[in-house]
mmCIF file of C-alpha atoms and ligand atoms in Angstrom:
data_model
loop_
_atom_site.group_PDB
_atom_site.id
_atom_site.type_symbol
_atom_site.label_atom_id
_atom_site.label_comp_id
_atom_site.label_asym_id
_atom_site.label_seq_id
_atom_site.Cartn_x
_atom_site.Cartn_y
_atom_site.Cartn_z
ATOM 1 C CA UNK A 1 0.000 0.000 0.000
ATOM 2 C CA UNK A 2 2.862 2.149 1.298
ATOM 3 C CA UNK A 3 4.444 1.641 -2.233
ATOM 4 C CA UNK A 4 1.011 2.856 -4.610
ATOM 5 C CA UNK A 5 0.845 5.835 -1.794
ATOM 6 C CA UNK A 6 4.287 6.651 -3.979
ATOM 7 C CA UNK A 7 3.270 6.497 -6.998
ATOM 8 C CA UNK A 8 0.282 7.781 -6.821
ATOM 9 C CA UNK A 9 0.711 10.897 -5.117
ATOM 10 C CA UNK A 10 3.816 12.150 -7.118
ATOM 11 C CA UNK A 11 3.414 14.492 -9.674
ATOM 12 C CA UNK A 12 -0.455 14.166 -10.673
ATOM 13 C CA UNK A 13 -0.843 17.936 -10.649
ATOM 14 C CA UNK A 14 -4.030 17.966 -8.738
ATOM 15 C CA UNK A 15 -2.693 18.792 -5.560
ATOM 16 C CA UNK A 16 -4.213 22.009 -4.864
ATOM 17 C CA UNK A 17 -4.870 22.964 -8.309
ATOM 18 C CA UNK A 18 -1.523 24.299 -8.422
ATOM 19 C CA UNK A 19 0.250 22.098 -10.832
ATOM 20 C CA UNK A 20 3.390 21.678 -8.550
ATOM 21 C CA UNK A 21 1.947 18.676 -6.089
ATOM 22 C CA UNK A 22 4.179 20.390 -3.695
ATOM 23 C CA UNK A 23 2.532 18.209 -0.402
ATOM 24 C CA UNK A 24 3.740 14.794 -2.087
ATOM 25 C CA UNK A 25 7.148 16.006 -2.857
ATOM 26 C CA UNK A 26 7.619 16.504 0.543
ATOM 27 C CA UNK A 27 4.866 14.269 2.568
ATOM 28 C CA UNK A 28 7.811 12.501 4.966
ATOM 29 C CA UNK A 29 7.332 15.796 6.769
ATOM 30 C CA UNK A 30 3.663 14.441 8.090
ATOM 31 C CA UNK A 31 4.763 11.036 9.118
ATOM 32 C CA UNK A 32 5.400 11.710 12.506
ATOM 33 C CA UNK A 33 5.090 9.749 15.846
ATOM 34 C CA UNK A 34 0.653 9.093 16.576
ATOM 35 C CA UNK A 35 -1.155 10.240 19.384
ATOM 36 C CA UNK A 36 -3.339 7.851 21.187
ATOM 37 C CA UNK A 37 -4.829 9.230 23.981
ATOM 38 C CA UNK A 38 -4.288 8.110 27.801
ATOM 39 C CA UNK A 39 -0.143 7.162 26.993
ATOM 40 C CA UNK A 40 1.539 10.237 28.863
ATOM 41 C CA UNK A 41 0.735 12.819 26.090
ATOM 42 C CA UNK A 42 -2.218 15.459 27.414
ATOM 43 C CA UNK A 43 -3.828 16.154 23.669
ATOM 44 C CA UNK A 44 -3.012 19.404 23.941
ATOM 45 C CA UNK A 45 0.715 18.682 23.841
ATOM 46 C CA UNK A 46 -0.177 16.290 20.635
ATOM 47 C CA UNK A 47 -2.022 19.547 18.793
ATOM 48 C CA UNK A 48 1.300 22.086 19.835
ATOM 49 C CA UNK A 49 3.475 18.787 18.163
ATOM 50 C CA UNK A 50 1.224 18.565 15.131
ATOM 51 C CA UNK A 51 0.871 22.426 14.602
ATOM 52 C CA UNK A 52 4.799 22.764 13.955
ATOM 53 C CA UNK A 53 3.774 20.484 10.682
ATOM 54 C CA UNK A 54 1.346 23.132 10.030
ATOM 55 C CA UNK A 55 2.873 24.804 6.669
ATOM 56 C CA UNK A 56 2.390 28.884 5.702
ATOM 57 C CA UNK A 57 1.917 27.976 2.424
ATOM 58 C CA UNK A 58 -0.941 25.652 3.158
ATOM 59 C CA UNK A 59 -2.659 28.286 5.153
ATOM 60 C CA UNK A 60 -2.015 30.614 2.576
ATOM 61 C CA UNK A 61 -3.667 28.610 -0.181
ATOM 62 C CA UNK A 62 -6.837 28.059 2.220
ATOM 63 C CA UNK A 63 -7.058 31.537 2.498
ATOM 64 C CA UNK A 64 -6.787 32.263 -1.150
ATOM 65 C CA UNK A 65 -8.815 29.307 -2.933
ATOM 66 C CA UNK A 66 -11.288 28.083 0.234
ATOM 67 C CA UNK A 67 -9.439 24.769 -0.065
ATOM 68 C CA UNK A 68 -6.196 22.913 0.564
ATOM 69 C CA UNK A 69 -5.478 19.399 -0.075
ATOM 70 C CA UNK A 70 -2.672 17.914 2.296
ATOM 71 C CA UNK A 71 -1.507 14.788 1.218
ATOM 72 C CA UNK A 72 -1.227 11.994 3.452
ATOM 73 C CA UNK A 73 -0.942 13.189 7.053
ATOM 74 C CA UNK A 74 -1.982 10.332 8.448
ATOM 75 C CA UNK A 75 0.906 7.829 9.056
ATOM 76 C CA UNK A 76 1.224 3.918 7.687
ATOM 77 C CA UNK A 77 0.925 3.249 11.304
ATOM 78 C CA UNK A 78 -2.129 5.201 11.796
ATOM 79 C CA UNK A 79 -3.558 4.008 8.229
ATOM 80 C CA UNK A 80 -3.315 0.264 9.318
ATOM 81 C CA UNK A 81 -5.928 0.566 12.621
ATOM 82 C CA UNK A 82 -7.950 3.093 10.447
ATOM 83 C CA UNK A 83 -8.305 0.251 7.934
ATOM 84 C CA UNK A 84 -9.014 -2.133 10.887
ATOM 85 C CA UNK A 85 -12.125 0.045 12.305
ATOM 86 C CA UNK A 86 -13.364 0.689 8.688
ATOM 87 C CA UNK A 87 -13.747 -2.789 7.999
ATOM 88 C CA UNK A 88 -15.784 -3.183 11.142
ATOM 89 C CA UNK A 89 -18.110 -1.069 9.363
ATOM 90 C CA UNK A 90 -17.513 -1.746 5.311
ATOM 91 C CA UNK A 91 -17.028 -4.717 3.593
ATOM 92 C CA UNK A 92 -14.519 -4.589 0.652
ATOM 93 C CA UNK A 93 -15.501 -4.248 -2.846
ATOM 94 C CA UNK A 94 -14.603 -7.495 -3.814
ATOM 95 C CA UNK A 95 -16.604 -8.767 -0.614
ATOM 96 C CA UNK A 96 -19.421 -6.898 -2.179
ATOM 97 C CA UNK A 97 -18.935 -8.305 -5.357
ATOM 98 C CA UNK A 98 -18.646 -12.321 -3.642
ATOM 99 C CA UNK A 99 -21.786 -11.670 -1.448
ATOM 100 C CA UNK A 100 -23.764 -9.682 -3.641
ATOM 101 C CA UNK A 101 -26.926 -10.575 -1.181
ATOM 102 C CA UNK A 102 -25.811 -10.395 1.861
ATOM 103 C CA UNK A 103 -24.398 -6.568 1.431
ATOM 104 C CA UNK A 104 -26.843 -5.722 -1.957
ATOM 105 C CA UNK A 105 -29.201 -3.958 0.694
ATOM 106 C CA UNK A 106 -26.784 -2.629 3.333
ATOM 107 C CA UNK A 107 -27.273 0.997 5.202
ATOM 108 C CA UNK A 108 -25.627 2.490 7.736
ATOM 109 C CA UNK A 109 -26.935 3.363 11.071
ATOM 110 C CA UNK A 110 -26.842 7.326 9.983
ATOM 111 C CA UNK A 111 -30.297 9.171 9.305
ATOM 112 C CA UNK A 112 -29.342 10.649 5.911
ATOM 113 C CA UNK A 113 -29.106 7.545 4.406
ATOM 114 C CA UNK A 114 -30.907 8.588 1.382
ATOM 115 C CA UNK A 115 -33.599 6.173 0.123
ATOM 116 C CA UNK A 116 -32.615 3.290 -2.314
ATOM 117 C CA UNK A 117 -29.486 3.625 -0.810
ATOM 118 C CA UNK A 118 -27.269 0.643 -1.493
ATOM 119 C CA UNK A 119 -23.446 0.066 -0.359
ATOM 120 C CA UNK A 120 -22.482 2.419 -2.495
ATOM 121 C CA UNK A 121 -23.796 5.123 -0.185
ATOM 122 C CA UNK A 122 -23.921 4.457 3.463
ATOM 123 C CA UNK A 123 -23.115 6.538 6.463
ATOM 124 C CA UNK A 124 -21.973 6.092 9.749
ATOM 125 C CA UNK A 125 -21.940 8.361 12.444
ATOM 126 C CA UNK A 126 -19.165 9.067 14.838
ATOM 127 C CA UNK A 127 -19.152 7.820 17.427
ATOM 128 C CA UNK A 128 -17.198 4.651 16.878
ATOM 129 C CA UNK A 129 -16.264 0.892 18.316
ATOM 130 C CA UNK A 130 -12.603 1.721 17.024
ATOM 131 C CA UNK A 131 -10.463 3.603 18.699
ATOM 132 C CA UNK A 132 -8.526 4.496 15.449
ATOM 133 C CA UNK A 133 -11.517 5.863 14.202
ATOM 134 C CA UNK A 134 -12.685 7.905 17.032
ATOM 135 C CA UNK A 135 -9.122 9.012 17.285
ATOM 136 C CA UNK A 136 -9.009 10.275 13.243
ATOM 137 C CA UNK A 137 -11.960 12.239 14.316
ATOM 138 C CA UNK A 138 -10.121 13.930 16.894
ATOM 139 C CA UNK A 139 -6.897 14.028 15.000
ATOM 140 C CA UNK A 140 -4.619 16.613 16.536
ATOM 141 C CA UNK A 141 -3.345 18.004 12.958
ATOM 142 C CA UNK A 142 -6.955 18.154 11.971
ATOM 143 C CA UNK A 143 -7.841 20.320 15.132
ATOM 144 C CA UNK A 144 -4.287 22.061 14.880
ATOM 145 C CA UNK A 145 -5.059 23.352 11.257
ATOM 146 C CA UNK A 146 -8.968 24.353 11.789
ATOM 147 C CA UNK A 147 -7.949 26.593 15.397
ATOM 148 C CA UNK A 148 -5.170 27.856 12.955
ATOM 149 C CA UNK A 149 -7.623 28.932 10.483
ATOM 150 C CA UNK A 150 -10.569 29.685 12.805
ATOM 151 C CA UNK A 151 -7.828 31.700 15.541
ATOM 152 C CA UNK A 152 -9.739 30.079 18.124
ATOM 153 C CA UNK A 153 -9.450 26.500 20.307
ATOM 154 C CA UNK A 154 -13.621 26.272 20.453
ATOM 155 C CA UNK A 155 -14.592 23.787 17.796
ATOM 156 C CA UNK A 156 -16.579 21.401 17.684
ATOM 157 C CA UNK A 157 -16.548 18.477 15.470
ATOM 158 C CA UNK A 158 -18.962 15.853 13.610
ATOM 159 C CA UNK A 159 -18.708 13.371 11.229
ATOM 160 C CA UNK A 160 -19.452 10.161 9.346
ATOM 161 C CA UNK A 161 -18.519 7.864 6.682
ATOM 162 C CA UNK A 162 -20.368 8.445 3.299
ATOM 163 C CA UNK A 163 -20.005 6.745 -0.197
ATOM 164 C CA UNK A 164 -20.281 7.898 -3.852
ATOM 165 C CA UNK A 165 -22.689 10.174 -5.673
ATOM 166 C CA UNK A 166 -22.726 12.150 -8.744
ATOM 167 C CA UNK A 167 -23.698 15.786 -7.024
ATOM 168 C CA UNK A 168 -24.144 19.482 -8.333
ATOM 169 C CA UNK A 169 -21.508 22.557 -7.341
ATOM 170 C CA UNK A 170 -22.660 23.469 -3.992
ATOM 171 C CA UNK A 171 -21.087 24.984 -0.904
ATOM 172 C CA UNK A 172 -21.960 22.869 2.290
ATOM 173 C CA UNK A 173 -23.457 26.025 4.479
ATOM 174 C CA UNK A 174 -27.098 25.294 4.455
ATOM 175 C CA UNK A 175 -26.801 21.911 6.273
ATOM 176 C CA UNK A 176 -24.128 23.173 8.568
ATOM 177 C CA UNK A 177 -25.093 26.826 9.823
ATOM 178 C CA UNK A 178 -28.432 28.212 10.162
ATOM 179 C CA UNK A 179 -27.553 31.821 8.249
ATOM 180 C CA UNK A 180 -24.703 32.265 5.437
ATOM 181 C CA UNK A 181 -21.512 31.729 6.056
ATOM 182 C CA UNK A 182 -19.370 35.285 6.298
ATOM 183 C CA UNK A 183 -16.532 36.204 4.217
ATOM 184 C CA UNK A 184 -15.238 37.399 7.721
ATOM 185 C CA UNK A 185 -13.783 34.363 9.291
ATOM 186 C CA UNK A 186 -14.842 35.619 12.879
ATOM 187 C CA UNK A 187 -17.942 33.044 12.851
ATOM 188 C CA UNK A 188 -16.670 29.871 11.087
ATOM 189 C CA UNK A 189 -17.281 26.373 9.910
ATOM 190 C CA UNK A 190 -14.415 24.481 8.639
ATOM 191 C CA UNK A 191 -15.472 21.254 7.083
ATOM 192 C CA UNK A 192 -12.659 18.472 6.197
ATOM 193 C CA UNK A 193 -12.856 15.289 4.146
ATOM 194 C CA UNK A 194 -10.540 12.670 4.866
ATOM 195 C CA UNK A 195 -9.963 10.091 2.210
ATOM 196 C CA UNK A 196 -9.174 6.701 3.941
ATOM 197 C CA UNK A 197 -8.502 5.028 0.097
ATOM 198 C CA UNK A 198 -6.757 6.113 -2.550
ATOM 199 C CA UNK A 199 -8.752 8.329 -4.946
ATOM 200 C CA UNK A 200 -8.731 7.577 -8.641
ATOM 201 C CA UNK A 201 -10.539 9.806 -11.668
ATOM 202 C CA UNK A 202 -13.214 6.907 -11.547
ATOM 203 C CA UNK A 203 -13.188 6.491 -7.839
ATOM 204 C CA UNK A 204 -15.369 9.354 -7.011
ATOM 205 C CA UNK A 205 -13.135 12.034 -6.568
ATOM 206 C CA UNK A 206 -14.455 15.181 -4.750
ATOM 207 C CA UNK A 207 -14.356 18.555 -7.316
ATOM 208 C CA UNK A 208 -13.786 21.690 -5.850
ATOM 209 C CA UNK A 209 -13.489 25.517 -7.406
ATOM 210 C CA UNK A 210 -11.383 27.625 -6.059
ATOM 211 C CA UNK A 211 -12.893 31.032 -4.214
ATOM 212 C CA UNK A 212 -10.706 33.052 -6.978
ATOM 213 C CA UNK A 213 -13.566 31.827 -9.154
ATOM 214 C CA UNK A 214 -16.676 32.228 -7.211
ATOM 215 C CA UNK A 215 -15.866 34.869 -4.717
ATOM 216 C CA UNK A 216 -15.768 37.492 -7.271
ATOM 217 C CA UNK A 217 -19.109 36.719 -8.948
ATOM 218 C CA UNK A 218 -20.882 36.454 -5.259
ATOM 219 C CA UNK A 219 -22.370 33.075 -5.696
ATOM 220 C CA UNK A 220 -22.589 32.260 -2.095
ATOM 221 C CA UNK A 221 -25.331 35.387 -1.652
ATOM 222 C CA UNK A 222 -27.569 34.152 -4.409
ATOM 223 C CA UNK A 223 -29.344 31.729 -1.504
ATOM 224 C CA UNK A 224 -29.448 28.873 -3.862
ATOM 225 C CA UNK A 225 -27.132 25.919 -2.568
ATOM 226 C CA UNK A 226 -26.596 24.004 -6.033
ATOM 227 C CA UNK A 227 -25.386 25.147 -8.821
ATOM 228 C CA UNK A 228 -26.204 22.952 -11.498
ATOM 229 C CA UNK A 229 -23.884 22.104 -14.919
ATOM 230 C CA UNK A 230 -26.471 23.624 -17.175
ATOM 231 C CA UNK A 231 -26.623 26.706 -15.421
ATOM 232 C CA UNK A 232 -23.238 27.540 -14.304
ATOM 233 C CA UNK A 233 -21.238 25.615 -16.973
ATOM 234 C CA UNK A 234 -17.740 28.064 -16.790
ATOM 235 C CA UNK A 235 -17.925 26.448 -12.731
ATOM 236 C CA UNK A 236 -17.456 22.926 -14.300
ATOM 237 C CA UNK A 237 -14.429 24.390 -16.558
ATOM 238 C CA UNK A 238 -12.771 25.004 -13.108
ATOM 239 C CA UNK A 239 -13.561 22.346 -11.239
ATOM 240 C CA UNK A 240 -10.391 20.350 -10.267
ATOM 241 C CA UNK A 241 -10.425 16.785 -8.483
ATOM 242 C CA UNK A 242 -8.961 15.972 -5.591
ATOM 243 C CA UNK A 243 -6.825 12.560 -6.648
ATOM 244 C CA UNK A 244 -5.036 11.720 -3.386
ATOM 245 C CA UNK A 245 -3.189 9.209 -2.014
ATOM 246 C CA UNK A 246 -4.969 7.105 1.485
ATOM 247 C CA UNK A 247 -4.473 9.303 4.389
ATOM 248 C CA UNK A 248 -4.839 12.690 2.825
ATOM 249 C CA UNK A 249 -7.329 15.695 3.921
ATOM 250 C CA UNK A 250 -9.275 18.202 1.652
ATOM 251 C CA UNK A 251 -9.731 20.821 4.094
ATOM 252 C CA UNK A 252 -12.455 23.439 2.769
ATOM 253 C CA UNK A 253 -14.805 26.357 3.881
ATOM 254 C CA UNK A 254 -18.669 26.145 3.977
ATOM 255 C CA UNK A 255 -18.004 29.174 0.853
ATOM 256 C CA UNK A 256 -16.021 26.818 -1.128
ATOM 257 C CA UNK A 257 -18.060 25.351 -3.897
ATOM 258 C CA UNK A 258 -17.571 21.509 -4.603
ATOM 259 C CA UNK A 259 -19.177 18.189 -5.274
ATOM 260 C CA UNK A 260 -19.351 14.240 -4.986
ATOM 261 C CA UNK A 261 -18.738 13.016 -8.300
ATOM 262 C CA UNK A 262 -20.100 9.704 -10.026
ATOM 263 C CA UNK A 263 -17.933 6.334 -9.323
ATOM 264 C CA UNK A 264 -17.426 5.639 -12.812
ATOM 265 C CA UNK A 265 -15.328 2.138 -11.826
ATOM 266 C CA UNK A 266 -16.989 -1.154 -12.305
ATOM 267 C CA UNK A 267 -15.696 -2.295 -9.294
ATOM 268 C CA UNK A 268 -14.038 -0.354 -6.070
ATOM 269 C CA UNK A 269 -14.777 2.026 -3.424
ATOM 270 C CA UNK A 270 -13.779 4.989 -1.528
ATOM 271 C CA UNK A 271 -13.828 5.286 2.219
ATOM 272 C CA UNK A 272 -13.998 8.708 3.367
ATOM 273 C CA UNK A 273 -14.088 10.531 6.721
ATOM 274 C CA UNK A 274 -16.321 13.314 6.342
ATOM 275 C CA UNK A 275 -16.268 15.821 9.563
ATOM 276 C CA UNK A 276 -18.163 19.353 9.873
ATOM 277 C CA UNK A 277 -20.906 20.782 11.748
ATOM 278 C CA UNK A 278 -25.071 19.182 10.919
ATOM 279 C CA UNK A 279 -27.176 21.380 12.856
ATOM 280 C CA UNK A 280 -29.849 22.373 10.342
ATOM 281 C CA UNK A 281 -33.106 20.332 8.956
ATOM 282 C CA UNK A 282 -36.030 21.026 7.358
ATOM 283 C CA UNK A 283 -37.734 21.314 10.565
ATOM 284 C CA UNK A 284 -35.475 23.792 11.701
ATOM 285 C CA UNK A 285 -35.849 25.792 8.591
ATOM 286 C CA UNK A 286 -39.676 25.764 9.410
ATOM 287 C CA UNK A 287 -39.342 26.442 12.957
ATOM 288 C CA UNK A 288 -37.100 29.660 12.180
ATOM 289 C CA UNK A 289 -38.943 31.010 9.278
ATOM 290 C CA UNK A 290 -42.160 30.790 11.577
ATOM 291 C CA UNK A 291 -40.102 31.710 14.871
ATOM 292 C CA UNK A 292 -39.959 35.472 17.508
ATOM 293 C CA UNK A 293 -36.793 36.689 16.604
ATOM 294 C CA UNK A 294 -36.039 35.770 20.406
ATOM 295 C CA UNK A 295 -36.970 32.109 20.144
ATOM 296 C CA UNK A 296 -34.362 32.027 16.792
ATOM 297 C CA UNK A 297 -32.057 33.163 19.504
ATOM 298 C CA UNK A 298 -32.243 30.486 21.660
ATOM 299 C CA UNK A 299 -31.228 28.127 19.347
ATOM 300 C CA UNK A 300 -28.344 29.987 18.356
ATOM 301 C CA UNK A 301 -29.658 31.979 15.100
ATOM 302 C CA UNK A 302 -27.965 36.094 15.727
ATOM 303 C CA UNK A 303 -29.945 38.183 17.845
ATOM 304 C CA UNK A 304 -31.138 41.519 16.070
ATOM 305 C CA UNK A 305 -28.772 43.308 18.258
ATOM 306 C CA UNK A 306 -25.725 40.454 16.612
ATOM 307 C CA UNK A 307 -22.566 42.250 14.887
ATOM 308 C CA UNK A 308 -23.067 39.462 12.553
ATOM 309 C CA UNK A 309 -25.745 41.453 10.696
ATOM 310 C CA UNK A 310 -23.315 44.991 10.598
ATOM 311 C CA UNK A 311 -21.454 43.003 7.354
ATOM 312 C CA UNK A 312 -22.765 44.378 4.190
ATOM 313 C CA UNK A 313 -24.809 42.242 2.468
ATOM 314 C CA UNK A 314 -25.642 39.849 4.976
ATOM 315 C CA UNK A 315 -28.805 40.571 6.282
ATOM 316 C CA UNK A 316 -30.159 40.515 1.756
ATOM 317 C CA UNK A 317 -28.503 37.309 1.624
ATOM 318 C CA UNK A 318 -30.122 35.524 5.150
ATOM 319 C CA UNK A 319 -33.324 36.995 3.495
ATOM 320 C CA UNK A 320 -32.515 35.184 0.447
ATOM 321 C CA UNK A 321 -32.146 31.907 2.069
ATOM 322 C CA UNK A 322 -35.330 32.059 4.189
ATOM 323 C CA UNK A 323 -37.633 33.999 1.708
ATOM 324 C CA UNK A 324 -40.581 33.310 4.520
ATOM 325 C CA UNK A 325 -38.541 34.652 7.257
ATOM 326 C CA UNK A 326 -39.758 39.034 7.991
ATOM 327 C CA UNK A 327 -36.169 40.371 7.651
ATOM 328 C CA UNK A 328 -37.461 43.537 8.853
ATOM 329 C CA UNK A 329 -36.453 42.905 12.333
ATOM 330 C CA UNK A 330 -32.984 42.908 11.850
ATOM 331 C CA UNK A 331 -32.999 45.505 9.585
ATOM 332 C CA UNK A 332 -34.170 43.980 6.181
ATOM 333 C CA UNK A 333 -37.492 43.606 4.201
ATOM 334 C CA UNK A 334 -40.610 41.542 4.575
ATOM 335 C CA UNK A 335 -40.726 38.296 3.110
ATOM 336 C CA UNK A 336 -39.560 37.650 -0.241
ATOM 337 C CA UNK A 337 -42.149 36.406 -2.830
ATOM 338 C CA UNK A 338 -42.081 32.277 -2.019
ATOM 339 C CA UNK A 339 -39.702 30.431 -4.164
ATOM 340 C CA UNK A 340 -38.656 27.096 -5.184
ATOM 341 C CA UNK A 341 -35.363 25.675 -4.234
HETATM 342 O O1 AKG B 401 -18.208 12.870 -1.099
HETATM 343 C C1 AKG B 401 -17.656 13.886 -1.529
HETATM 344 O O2 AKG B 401 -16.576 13.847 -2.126
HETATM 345 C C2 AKG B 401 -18.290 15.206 -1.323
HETATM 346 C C3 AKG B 401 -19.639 15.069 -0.678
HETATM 347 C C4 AKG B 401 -20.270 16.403 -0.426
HETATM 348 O O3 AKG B 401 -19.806 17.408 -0.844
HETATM 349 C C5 AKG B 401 -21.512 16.502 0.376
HETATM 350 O O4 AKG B 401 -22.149 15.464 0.651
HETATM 351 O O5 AKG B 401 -21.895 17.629 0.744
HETATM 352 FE FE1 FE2 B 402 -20.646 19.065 0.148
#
């Protein structure tokens, strides 16, 4: 395994859209000694240790594009329980393949398994029976890069496993945070996807655009979540796939537009780690569209008296997300005309 990790992760000009693959060149930089928990390290001594790994340049291209791909932080050692606790979980393809019956119909125990769902798309929900697992959630690089990025130690995080499908351009906000996401990075979500396989072209890869191209044209205050190939084609020009090597991280911003992309293999999967915040629902959408501006409050939505609605902007493109919701309390119109989205 150690050996395709090579190979593959040298020189395929994906890595960060950049063309210069800089994280394989140099991965032996992340393959440093594990934490496990309860063995004389406190964590936070782990996260200082992991955040000298942390690279300017990474940061830097975060900052820039919404994204950064790091290649393989996880360790051979730490790849070889991850393995372990996924196949608690997942049965290989070729067990799939062998045992079409037994695993034709299998789900995870997650609530967004989405109906008809077969292996090809199940979810699991932290937390786990594996300690490797539960310890990749908690992963002190992971941690040490989102405080970097977020400039505070307060984060939560949540996650699951989740398989292939073909999806639009969309940012990740509206399932995550119950308003927009700010260009300010004072009030932030910082979702990650961890690939546990190695990612091929017809293994699913994740696209993602970088912010240089959406920024600009203000896509992420139109209040419309997918952006679909027919309607944005120039985003699909742009779009770049994340092929990585087992053990990498695309680490992205709920502003960064990206998708799950079709398994195009006749055979093989792709394991992924998916963490990030899943506070909103349907019913929440309902309950705050119909909700006292006080009772929004209490379930963390910004008071009308919140700096959060002093950005320019903001308070247009809230409206524009809830067209039910009266804006007029915090400073905005009454509710937009209704709208299908
Ligand atoms: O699976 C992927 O690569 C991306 C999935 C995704 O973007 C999502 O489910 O929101
Ligand atoms: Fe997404």
């Amino acid at each position: 395994m150690t050996t395709s990790h090579l190979t593959n992760g040298n020189g395929n000009g994906n890595v960060n859209g950049n063309g210069h693959g800089h994280a394989a060149k140099d991965s032996s930089r992340y393959w440093i000694k594990p934490y496990v928990p309860n063995q004389g390290e406190s964590f936070e001594d782990a996260k200082a240790r992991f955040a000298t790994l942390i690279r300017d340049e990474d940061v830097a291209h975060w900052h820039e594009h919404g994204y950064v791909i790091i290649e393989r932080f996880l360790s051979p050692e730490e790849m070889e329980g991850i393995n372990e606790g996924v196949h608690q979980h997942m049965p290989t393809s070729d067990e799939i393949a062998r045992r079409e019956l037994v695993f034709g119909g299998l789900m995870g125990t997650s609530s967004r398994n989405m109906k008809g769902s077969s292996a090809a798309a199940v979810r699991y929900d932290f937390p786990y029976d594996s300690d490797a697992l539960n310890n990749l959630a908690m992963h002190p690089f992971l941690l040490a890069f989102a405080e970097r990025l977020a400039e505070t130690d307060d984060l939560a995080l949540s996650l699951g496993h989740l398989g292939e499908y073909d999806q639009a351009l969309h940012s990740d906000y509206s399932n995550n945070s119950l308003v927009i996401p700010q260009e300010s990075k004072r009030w932030i979500d910082i979702p990650m996807i961890v690939y546990l396989t190695d990612v091929t072209p017809d293994l699913g890869p994740t696209y993602v655009v970088s912010q240089t191209h959406t920024e600009p044209r203000k896509l992420m205050e139109d209040g419309f979540r997918h952006h679909t190939r027919q309607d944005f084609p120039e985003l699909y020009d742009v779009e770049v796939p994340a092929l990585v090597p087992a053990g990498s991280v695309i680490i992205y911003s709920m502003r960064t537009f990206h998708r799950g992309s079709a398994m195009t293999a006749d055979r093989g999967h792709r394991f992924v780690q998916f963490t990030g915040y899943h506070t909103a629902n349907p019913e929440m959408d309902r309950f705050l569209v119909n909700a006292d501006p006080r009772q929004r409050q209490i379930v963390g939505f910004p008071g009308v008296e919140h700096d959060y609605w002093k950005e320019r902007g903001v308070v247009e493109a809230v409206g524009k997300r809830y067209p039910q919701m009266d804006m007029r309390p915090y400073g905005g119109g009454p509710p937009l005309a209704s709208r299908a989205d």
